[in-house]
Amino acid sequence: MEGELSGVLNRRCVEAAVMTGLALNCHINKKSLFDRKHYFYSDLPAGYQITQQRLPIAANGHLTYSVYMGKKRSQMTTKTVRIKQIQLEQDSGKSLHDDLRSQTLIDLNRAGVGLLEVVLEPDLCCGEEAAIAVRELQMILQALGTSQANMAEGQLRVDANVSVHHPGEPLGVRTEVKNLNSLRFLAKAIDYEIQRQITELENGGEILNETRSFDYKLGCTVSMRDKEGKQDYRFMPEPNLPPLVLYDATSLPADADSQQVVNIDQLRDMLPELPSATRERLVQQYGILPEHSFTLLNEVGLLEFFQSVIKETRAEPKRVINWVLNTLLYYLKQQNLAVSESPVTPAALAELLDLLDSKAISSSAAKQVFEELWKGEGKTAAQIVTEQQLELMQDREALEQLCQAAIDGHPQVVMDVKNRNPKAINKLIGLVRRTSLSRADPTLIKEILERKLSL
Amino acid sequence: MSVQASPTLFMAMATAATATSAHPDVVSIARVAPPSSLRRTRSKEMWARALRVRFPATLNRGRGFASKAGPQGKVQEAGQGTHSPRLATQGAGRVPAAKIEHLERLALVNFGSREAVARLEKAIAFADQLHAVDTDGVEPLESVLEDRCVYLRSDNVAEGNCTEELLRNSHHVVEEYFVAPPEMNPQPRNFPKNGQHSYLNKKAHLYTPAHILTPEI
């Protein structure tokens, strides 16, 4: 068959590229071309990498992300980074350097596997912005199923091109920073490199167009420059791969083989909910703030945890979000745990919130119970409440007596209250709480006291 | 069957272009450091320099290959007396005279004789005829496959699980890794030794062309 000469492309790679391009608001090129990029390295057995340098599959898109502004970082604004292009290419193998024995070990398992390269325009201004933008990209890729995008596993690799310039002047000479395998290091490396370049220029030096590696132990970038000078990749059209042709509803040929045809419009209809849409939906659905929504998506597994709790508890979403973000997440961060490692399960938290919701316990008691649950000893919230006698007093009369006792025992405070000293009533409430061993609802105490003092 | 465009051909062209691009508007002479038996006489050198003045514009076409110093070594400034850049081989020893002539023939850069220059001029004039064709608005032909579409295969794993068979291809393996030959010009490495997660810059400092330019060119 005459097609024997040509190479073959994995359909799933094409679909993933188109969907990623659509999610990033790109123009999809109905015809894209493949090229060879030549260079010599031990993990590239063929001596060239197939890529799309002349005419990539997608171009001219943008990625929107949110940043917290202001001193207290309470205000959220959206920013955009332009996408220059998305191209399909081949992965190389992986090299491990064994400096001890001065040898390089080569693993060719991933050589030839399809890669998607997303090229951003230089619209990002600092490490933090870059980390947020990449995180958003990561979430989009995960939502699409294009990639699991785990940086530590090398599923998502990021190289940063950094330059500095005075406002109004053209972009300065850029350096390329590699070896960034987490969002944290990405931000650190970029900020270090920006500062290094500024310092260098202010001291009258110049920036070389070179490649630098991030040394995470020292927290700095190190030159990888060698004496060879600039690389010459000798790009040439890939002789074995004809153009990649995509169709849409209007250009679809009538007798097309569905296996051979990729329909952009069909893929657009199949796009899943993207993170930005998910965040909005959560705000509408649960009545939470955009910042809450942002955090729920940003922390891996937190959204699922939140939704599990919601399903199992009677408590209002606002209360649930409060406990999930301000208590659970706080505890997790304190001990640097992932959501999946939480000793408190969604079911346990749901039970706790039910007790709180039915006023079986006070909120301060609830905090105590959470603390106990965190120890992960397998006790339920109800068990802890019983063990530590944290139930709210149900006996109204007993409470009234405690209030009366407090009034009788502290005439000076009572005087202050009657003199409209605003802090005095809280003092009285505190006294009653202590005598009730924190087993009384503070609002109820206040109500009883105010009635007794005829306020 | 598949087409393998040889990088060696591009290398040979690069030697010509490197020479031209080093001095953008001037024809320069690319010379491999010759064995003493082949050293050009002074008169030829003068001739060569005169040559440079006469053909400033024409050989800019060579820059279609637009390469700067290729991996075979830097274009260094020669010593005083000649203004021609020299191509230094990197430690591979003498290149036989027959090979130099062969390379010069391939790259059409033999300016050592009047006839050769005349031949070059004729070749350029011949190629200039291309300009007679009006190509405005015509897309360049980059591939004879341009009217076809690439064949898409489904995402099924049809082969694999042949680790042992593949590793047998190499005489030196360590724990299921191939072992790369030692570098010719090892650079100080500043990578963290975090084993399998190091993703490295791909630089061409491992092999000199002595390995890549195989003798059969």
XYZ file of C-alpha atoms in Angstrom, chain A residues 3-453:
451
model
C 0.931 4.553 2.783
C 3.764 2.280 3.813
C 6.193 5.147 3.651
C 4.426 7.309 6.203
C 4.604 7.241 9.950
C 1.634 6.826 12.242
C 0.235 9.032 14.990
C -1.680 8.009 18.116
C -5.244 9.328 17.854
C -5.589 9.881 21.588
C -2.661 12.320 21.497
C -4.413 14.356 18.844
C -7.683 14.412 20.773
C -5.884 15.425 23.958
C -4.094 18.213 22.124
C -7.305 19.556 20.593
C -9.198 19.457 23.882
C -6.353 21.183 25.693
C -6.244 23.811 22.962
C -9.998 24.364 23.253
C -9.845 24.585 27.055
C -7.110 27.199 26.719
C -9.126 29.255 24.217
C -6.713 28.597 21.357
C -7.228 28.675 17.640
C -7.027 25.073 16.451
C -5.057 24.731 13.206
C -6.976 22.416 10.905
C -3.693 21.560 9.260
C -0.523 21.236 11.293
C 2.914 19.950 10.321
C 5.704 17.908 11.922
C 9.410 18.703 11.997
C 12.646 17.160 13.151
C 14.735 18.897 15.769
C 18.275 17.521 15.711
C 20.622 17.352 18.661
C 22.901 14.752 20.189
C 22.300 13.348 23.658
C 22.523 9.856 25.051
C 18.803 9.693 25.855
C 17.816 10.531 22.259
C 18.826 7.429 20.304
C 17.602 8.697 16.917
C 19.557 11.946 17.198
C 16.421 13.965 16.540
C 13.082 14.687 18.170
C 9.866 14.975 16.174
C 8.049 18.189 17.064
C 5.835 20.865 15.492
C 7.980 23.905 15.030
C 6.578 25.502 11.871
C 2.855 24.985 12.283
C 1.651 23.595 15.611
C -1.765 22.108 16.329
C -3.022 25.099 18.358
C -2.026 28.740 18.887
C -3.038 32.118 20.332
C -4.982 31.194 23.413
C -5.081 32.411 27.007
C -5.198 31.058 30.531
C -7.047 32.918 33.283
C -6.094 32.584 36.932
C -6.874 34.344 40.224
C -4.457 36.033 42.569
C -4.943 37.357 46.050
C -4.088 41.022 46.328
C -3.653 43.455 49.139
C -1.924 43.235 52.457
C -4.261 40.703 53.949
C -4.514 38.920 50.622
C -8.241 39.087 50.916
C -9.062 40.537 47.536
C -9.143 38.270 44.538
C -8.526 39.547 41.037
C -8.229 37.620 37.800
C -5.201 37.771 35.541
C -4.495 36.317 32.136
C -1.431 34.796 30.520
C -1.434 34.377 26.747
C -0.731 30.985 25.235
C 1.624 31.247 22.290
C 1.106 27.726 21.011
C 0.522 24.085 21.833
C 2.513 21.486 19.940
C 2.684 17.714 19.775
C 6.125 16.196 20.141
C 8.015 13.072 21.126
C 9.480 12.493 24.543
C 13.118 11.489 24.889
C 14.377 8.789 27.231
C 15.460 9.558 30.766
C 19.056 9.894 31.916
C 20.354 9.294 35.388
C 23.771 10.584 36.193
C 25.833 8.327 38.349
C 28.641 10.699 39.225
C 30.132 8.233 41.638
C 31.037 5.896 38.841
C 31.168 8.636 36.181
C 28.535 7.029 34.057
C 25.144 7.928 32.670
C 22.325 5.418 32.856
C 19.652 5.573 30.186
C 16.023 4.473 30.524
C 14.289 4.419 27.148
C 10.817 3.433 28.338
C 9.295 6.818 27.644
C 11.265 7.556 24.463
C 8.890 8.244 21.597
C 5.836 8.670 23.828
C 3.640 11.641 22.904
C 4.107 14.955 24.684
C 2.188 18.187 24.619
C 4.228 21.351 24.924
C 2.363 24.473 26.027
C 4.272 27.674 25.335
C 3.240 30.757 27.333
C 3.972 34.372 26.427
C 6.056 36.384 28.912
C 3.029 37.848 30.712
C 3.878 36.584 34.180
C 5.639 38.947 36.550
C 6.918 36.876 39.448
C 7.331 33.398 40.925
C 4.003 33.426 42.705
C 2.052 34.322 39.572
C 3.837 31.615 37.646
C 3.042 29.032 40.314
C -0.628 29.994 40.353
C -0.864 29.949 36.553
C 0.835 26.566 36.339
C -1.420 25.220 39.106
C -4.441 26.317 37.096
C -2.999 24.649 33.996
C -2.386 21.534 36.053
C -6.015 21.459 37.195
C -7.270 21.983 33.649
C -5.136 19.139 32.326
C -6.378 16.884 35.124
C -10.013 17.830 34.499
C -9.604 17.100 30.776
C -7.871 13.788 31.410
C -5.001 14.953 29.222
C -2.481 14.283 31.954
C -2.314 13.541 35.640
C 0.147 16.452 35.650
C 2.037 15.431 38.768
C 5.232 17.488 38.749
C 7.110 15.311 41.193
C 6.550 12.312 38.914
C 7.678 14.226 35.850
C 4.218 14.054 34.303
C 4.237 17.829 34.075
C 7.585 19.480 33.445
C 8.127 23.209 33.519
C 11.035 25.269 32.189
C 11.002 28.959 33.054
C 12.366 31.678 30.795
C 13.246 34.723 32.876
C 14.298 38.220 31.881
C 14.132 41.688 33.399
C 13.699 45.097 31.818
C 12.826 48.662 32.776
C 9.172 49.556 32.239
C 8.582 50.771 28.708
C 11.737 49.180 27.372
C 11.845 45.972 25.349
C 12.307 42.589 27.011
C 15.794 41.884 28.305
C 18.024 38.908 27.556
C 16.394 35.770 28.907
C 17.823 32.742 30.679
C 16.127 29.375 30.718
C 15.778 27.714 34.107
C 15.357 23.945 34.278
C 15.075 21.222 36.909
C 11.917 22.546 38.522
C 9.940 19.669 39.912
C 7.415 21.354 42.177
C 5.335 24.529 42.161
C 7.221 25.748 45.208
C 10.589 25.392 43.511
C 9.196 26.979 40.363
C 8.292 30.118 42.322
C 11.537 30.125 44.274
C 13.719 29.649 41.229
C 11.992 32.403 39.273
C 12.236 34.892 42.133
C 15.895 34.021 42.686
C 16.690 34.421 38.995
C 14.870 37.762 38.766
C 16.890 39.056 41.690
C 20.131 37.650 40.330
C 19.595 39.370 37.001
C 18.692 42.689 38.603
C 21.746 42.572 40.850
C 23.981 41.642 37.929
C 22.690 44.496 35.770
C 22.876 47.020 38.584
C 26.510 46.070 39.084
C 27.152 46.873 35.447
C 27.243 43.248 34.315
C 25.300 41.632 31.520
C 22.923 38.699 31.276
C 23.956 35.806 29.056
C 21.353 33.952 27.015
C 22.052 30.642 28.734
C 20.432 27.684 30.402
C 20.522 27.447 34.170
C 19.589 24.689 36.555
C 17.782 25.185 39.844
C 19.659 23.776 42.802
C 16.897 23.167 45.294
C 19.269 22.527 48.162
C 20.970 25.893 47.838
C 17.876 27.675 46.555
C 19.692 29.227 43.619
C 20.147 28.838 39.878
C 23.423 27.586 38.486
C 24.768 27.994 34.980
C 24.678 24.908 32.763
C 26.526 26.723 30.020
C 29.226 24.904 28.133
C 31.780 26.032 25.582
C 29.771 24.909 22.561
C 27.804 28.086 22.123
C 24.284 28.250 20.812
C 22.615 25.049 19.732
C 21.840 24.530 16.072
C 18.821 22.259 15.866
C 18.805 22.077 12.049
C 14.998 21.935 11.845
C 13.693 20.144 8.815
C 10.247 18.845 7.822
C 9.630 15.325 9.137
C 9.676 13.210 5.984
C 7.679 10.336 7.460
C 4.657 12.234 8.781
C 2.202 13.878 6.411
C 0.248 16.905 7.647
C -2.211 16.384 10.495
C -5.652 17.356 9.242
C -8.543 18.087 11.587
C -12.173 18.644 10.711
C -15.181 20.382 12.103
C -18.899 20.019 11.502
C -18.735 22.040 8.304
C -15.665 20.474 6.747
C -16.384 16.865 7.691
C -16.317 14.692 4.552
C -19.488 12.632 4.110
C -17.843 9.253 3.680
C -15.228 9.769 6.353
C -13.801 6.856 8.296
C -14.589 7.803 11.882
C -11.362 6.256 13.083
C -9.343 8.516 10.821
C -11.263 11.713 11.422
C -10.913 14.057 14.377
C -13.853 16.458 14.670
C -13.050 19.618 16.604
C -16.713 20.474 17.186
C -17.438 17.029 18.536
C -14.541 17.321 20.959
C -15.714 20.759 22.038
C -19.084 19.278 22.984
C -17.294 16.646 25.038
C -15.285 19.131 27.107
C -15.839 18.443 30.823
C -16.419 21.114 33.454
C -13.241 23.167 33.770
C -11.949 24.413 37.151
C -13.191 27.987 36.634
C -16.696 26.727 35.941
C -16.501 24.341 38.893
C -15.583 27.193 41.222
C -18.525 29.265 40.083
C -20.881 26.355 40.428
C -19.741 25.741 44.008
C -20.375 29.369 44.906
C -23.892 29.158 43.486
C -24.648 25.727 44.834
C -23.419 26.128 48.390
C -23.512 29.859 48.918
C -19.814 30.008 49.744
C -17.394 32.787 48.870
C -15.174 32.712 45.752
C -12.098 32.510 47.994
C -13.531 29.379 49.619
C -14.209 27.875 46.234
C -10.649 28.667 45.186
C -9.182 26.915 48.223
C -11.459 23.885 47.816
C -10.081 23.274 44.348
C -6.545 24.270 45.087
C -5.977 21.697 47.818
C -5.859 18.203 46.408
C -8.782 16.134 47.694
C -10.369 18.930 49.689
C -13.381 19.343 47.404
C -14.198 15.647 47.623
C -13.852 15.779 51.410
C -16.144 18.795 51.606
C -18.780 17.201 49.390
C -18.683 13.966 51.416
C -19.317 15.880 54.620
C -22.167 17.841 53.023
C -23.803 14.616 51.951
C -23.730 13.107 55.440
C -24.572 16.063 57.651
C -27.632 18.167 58.324
C -25.507 21.229 58.972
C -25.584 24.179 56.593
C -22.910 24.407 53.883
C -21.697 27.662 55.408
C -20.966 25.900 58.667
C -19.354 22.963 56.886
C -17.071 25.191 54.829
C -16.084 27.040 57.973
C -15.004 23.818 59.710
C -13.350 22.370 56.605
C -11.277 25.461 55.825
C -10.633 26.986 59.229
C -10.276 23.869 61.347
C -9.520 20.803 59.236
C -7.258 22.547 56.726
C -5.540 24.457 59.519
C -4.710 21.206 61.336
C -3.548 19.575 58.100
C -1.226 22.454 57.259
C 0.185 22.508 60.773
C 1.407 18.966 60.355
C 2.045 19.213 56.628
C -0.465 16.488 55.803
C -2.393 15.918 52.608
C -6.173 15.697 52.762
C -5.896 11.982 52.077
C -3.830 11.619 55.261
C -6.390 13.312 57.520
C -7.037 11.362 60.737
C -10.522 12.863 60.785
C -12.727 11.277 58.131
C -15.606 13.063 56.405
C -18.013 10.818 58.292
C -16.505 11.766 61.643
C -16.681 15.463 60.890
C -20.242 15.083 59.634
C -21.253 13.439 62.930
C -19.577 16.204 64.907
C -21.377 18.866 62.920
C -24.690 17.091 63.481
C -24.124 17.230 67.246
C -23.331 20.901 66.966
C -26.283 21.552 64.719
C -28.725 19.895 67.127
C -27.250 21.929 69.924
C -26.188 18.822 71.764
C -22.816 20.470 72.301
C -21.454 24.002 72.279
C -19.020 25.199 69.617
C -16.158 25.316 72.098
C -16.961 21.754 73.093
C -17.019 20.859 69.424
C -13.472 22.169 69.075
C -12.421 19.953 71.949
C -14.051 16.966 70.297
C -12.260 17.720 67.029
C -8.957 17.870 68.841
C -9.688 14.446 70.269
C -10.812 13.065 66.900
C -7.563 14.309 65.393
C -5.671 11.867 67.572
C -7.167 9.197 65.382
C -7.861 6.712 68.176
C -10.960 5.427 66.465
C -13.516 6.979 68.815
C -16.585 8.592 67.348
C -17.624 12.133 68.153
C -20.543 10.881 70.243
C -18.252 8.652 72.282
C -15.871 11.504 73.005
C -18.735 13.764 74.047
C -19.942 11.167 76.548
C -16.472 10.348 77.839
C -15.559 13.946 78.482
C -19.040 14.977 79.560
C -19.256 17.696 77.035
C -23.004 17.568 76.481
C -24.828 20.835 76.767
C -26.940 21.100 79.838
C -30.478 20.287 78.932
C -31.793 21.185 82.370
C -33.001 24.776 82.023
C -33.715 25.146 85.660
C -30.243 24.053 86.718
C -28.829 26.626 84.365
C -31.053 29.331 85.781
C -29.746 28.471 89.214
C -26.140 28.762 88.022
C -26.917 32.146 86.542
C -28.525 33.322 89.708
C -25.534 32.098 91.697
C -23.210 34.076 89.482
C -25.296 37.217 89.875
C -25.419 36.800 93.613
C -21.726 36.097 93.954
C -20.454 39.035 91.907
C -22.289 42.237 92.836
C -19.580 44.488 91.383
C -19.880 42.922 87.960
C -23.650 43.188 88.169
C -23.234 46.861 88.949
C -21.051 47.266 85.840
C -23.613 45.539 83.727
C -26.371 47.776 85.003
C -24.145 50.744 84.229
C -24.155 49.602 80.602
C -20.529 48.600 80.601
C -20.465 46.532 77.438
C -17.743 44.173 78.548
C -19.294 43.367 81.858
C -21.999 41.041 80.510
C -19.389 38.889 78.820
C -17.562 38.575 82.087
C -20.714 37.356 83.725
C -21.373 34.903 80.923
C -17.817 33.628 81.293
C -18.359 33.037 84.976
C -21.476 30.991 84.322
C -19.741 29.001 81.623
C -17.001 28.090 84.013
C -19.353 26.939 86.692
C -21.300 24.964 84.125
C -18.082 23.322 82.972
C -18.594 24.678 79.465
C -21.724 22.674 79.123
C -24.056 25.551 78.568
C -24.876 27.416 75.400
C -23.480 30.944 75.775
C -26.429 32.525 73.915
C -28.832 30.893 76.332
C -26.783 32.070 79.314
C -26.865 35.592 77.991
C -30.617 35.418 77.499
C -31.200 34.198 81.037
C -28.853 36.761 82.586
C -30.383 39.629 80.674
C -33.836 38.603 81.739
C -32.791 38.254 85.358
C -31.148 41.632 85.372
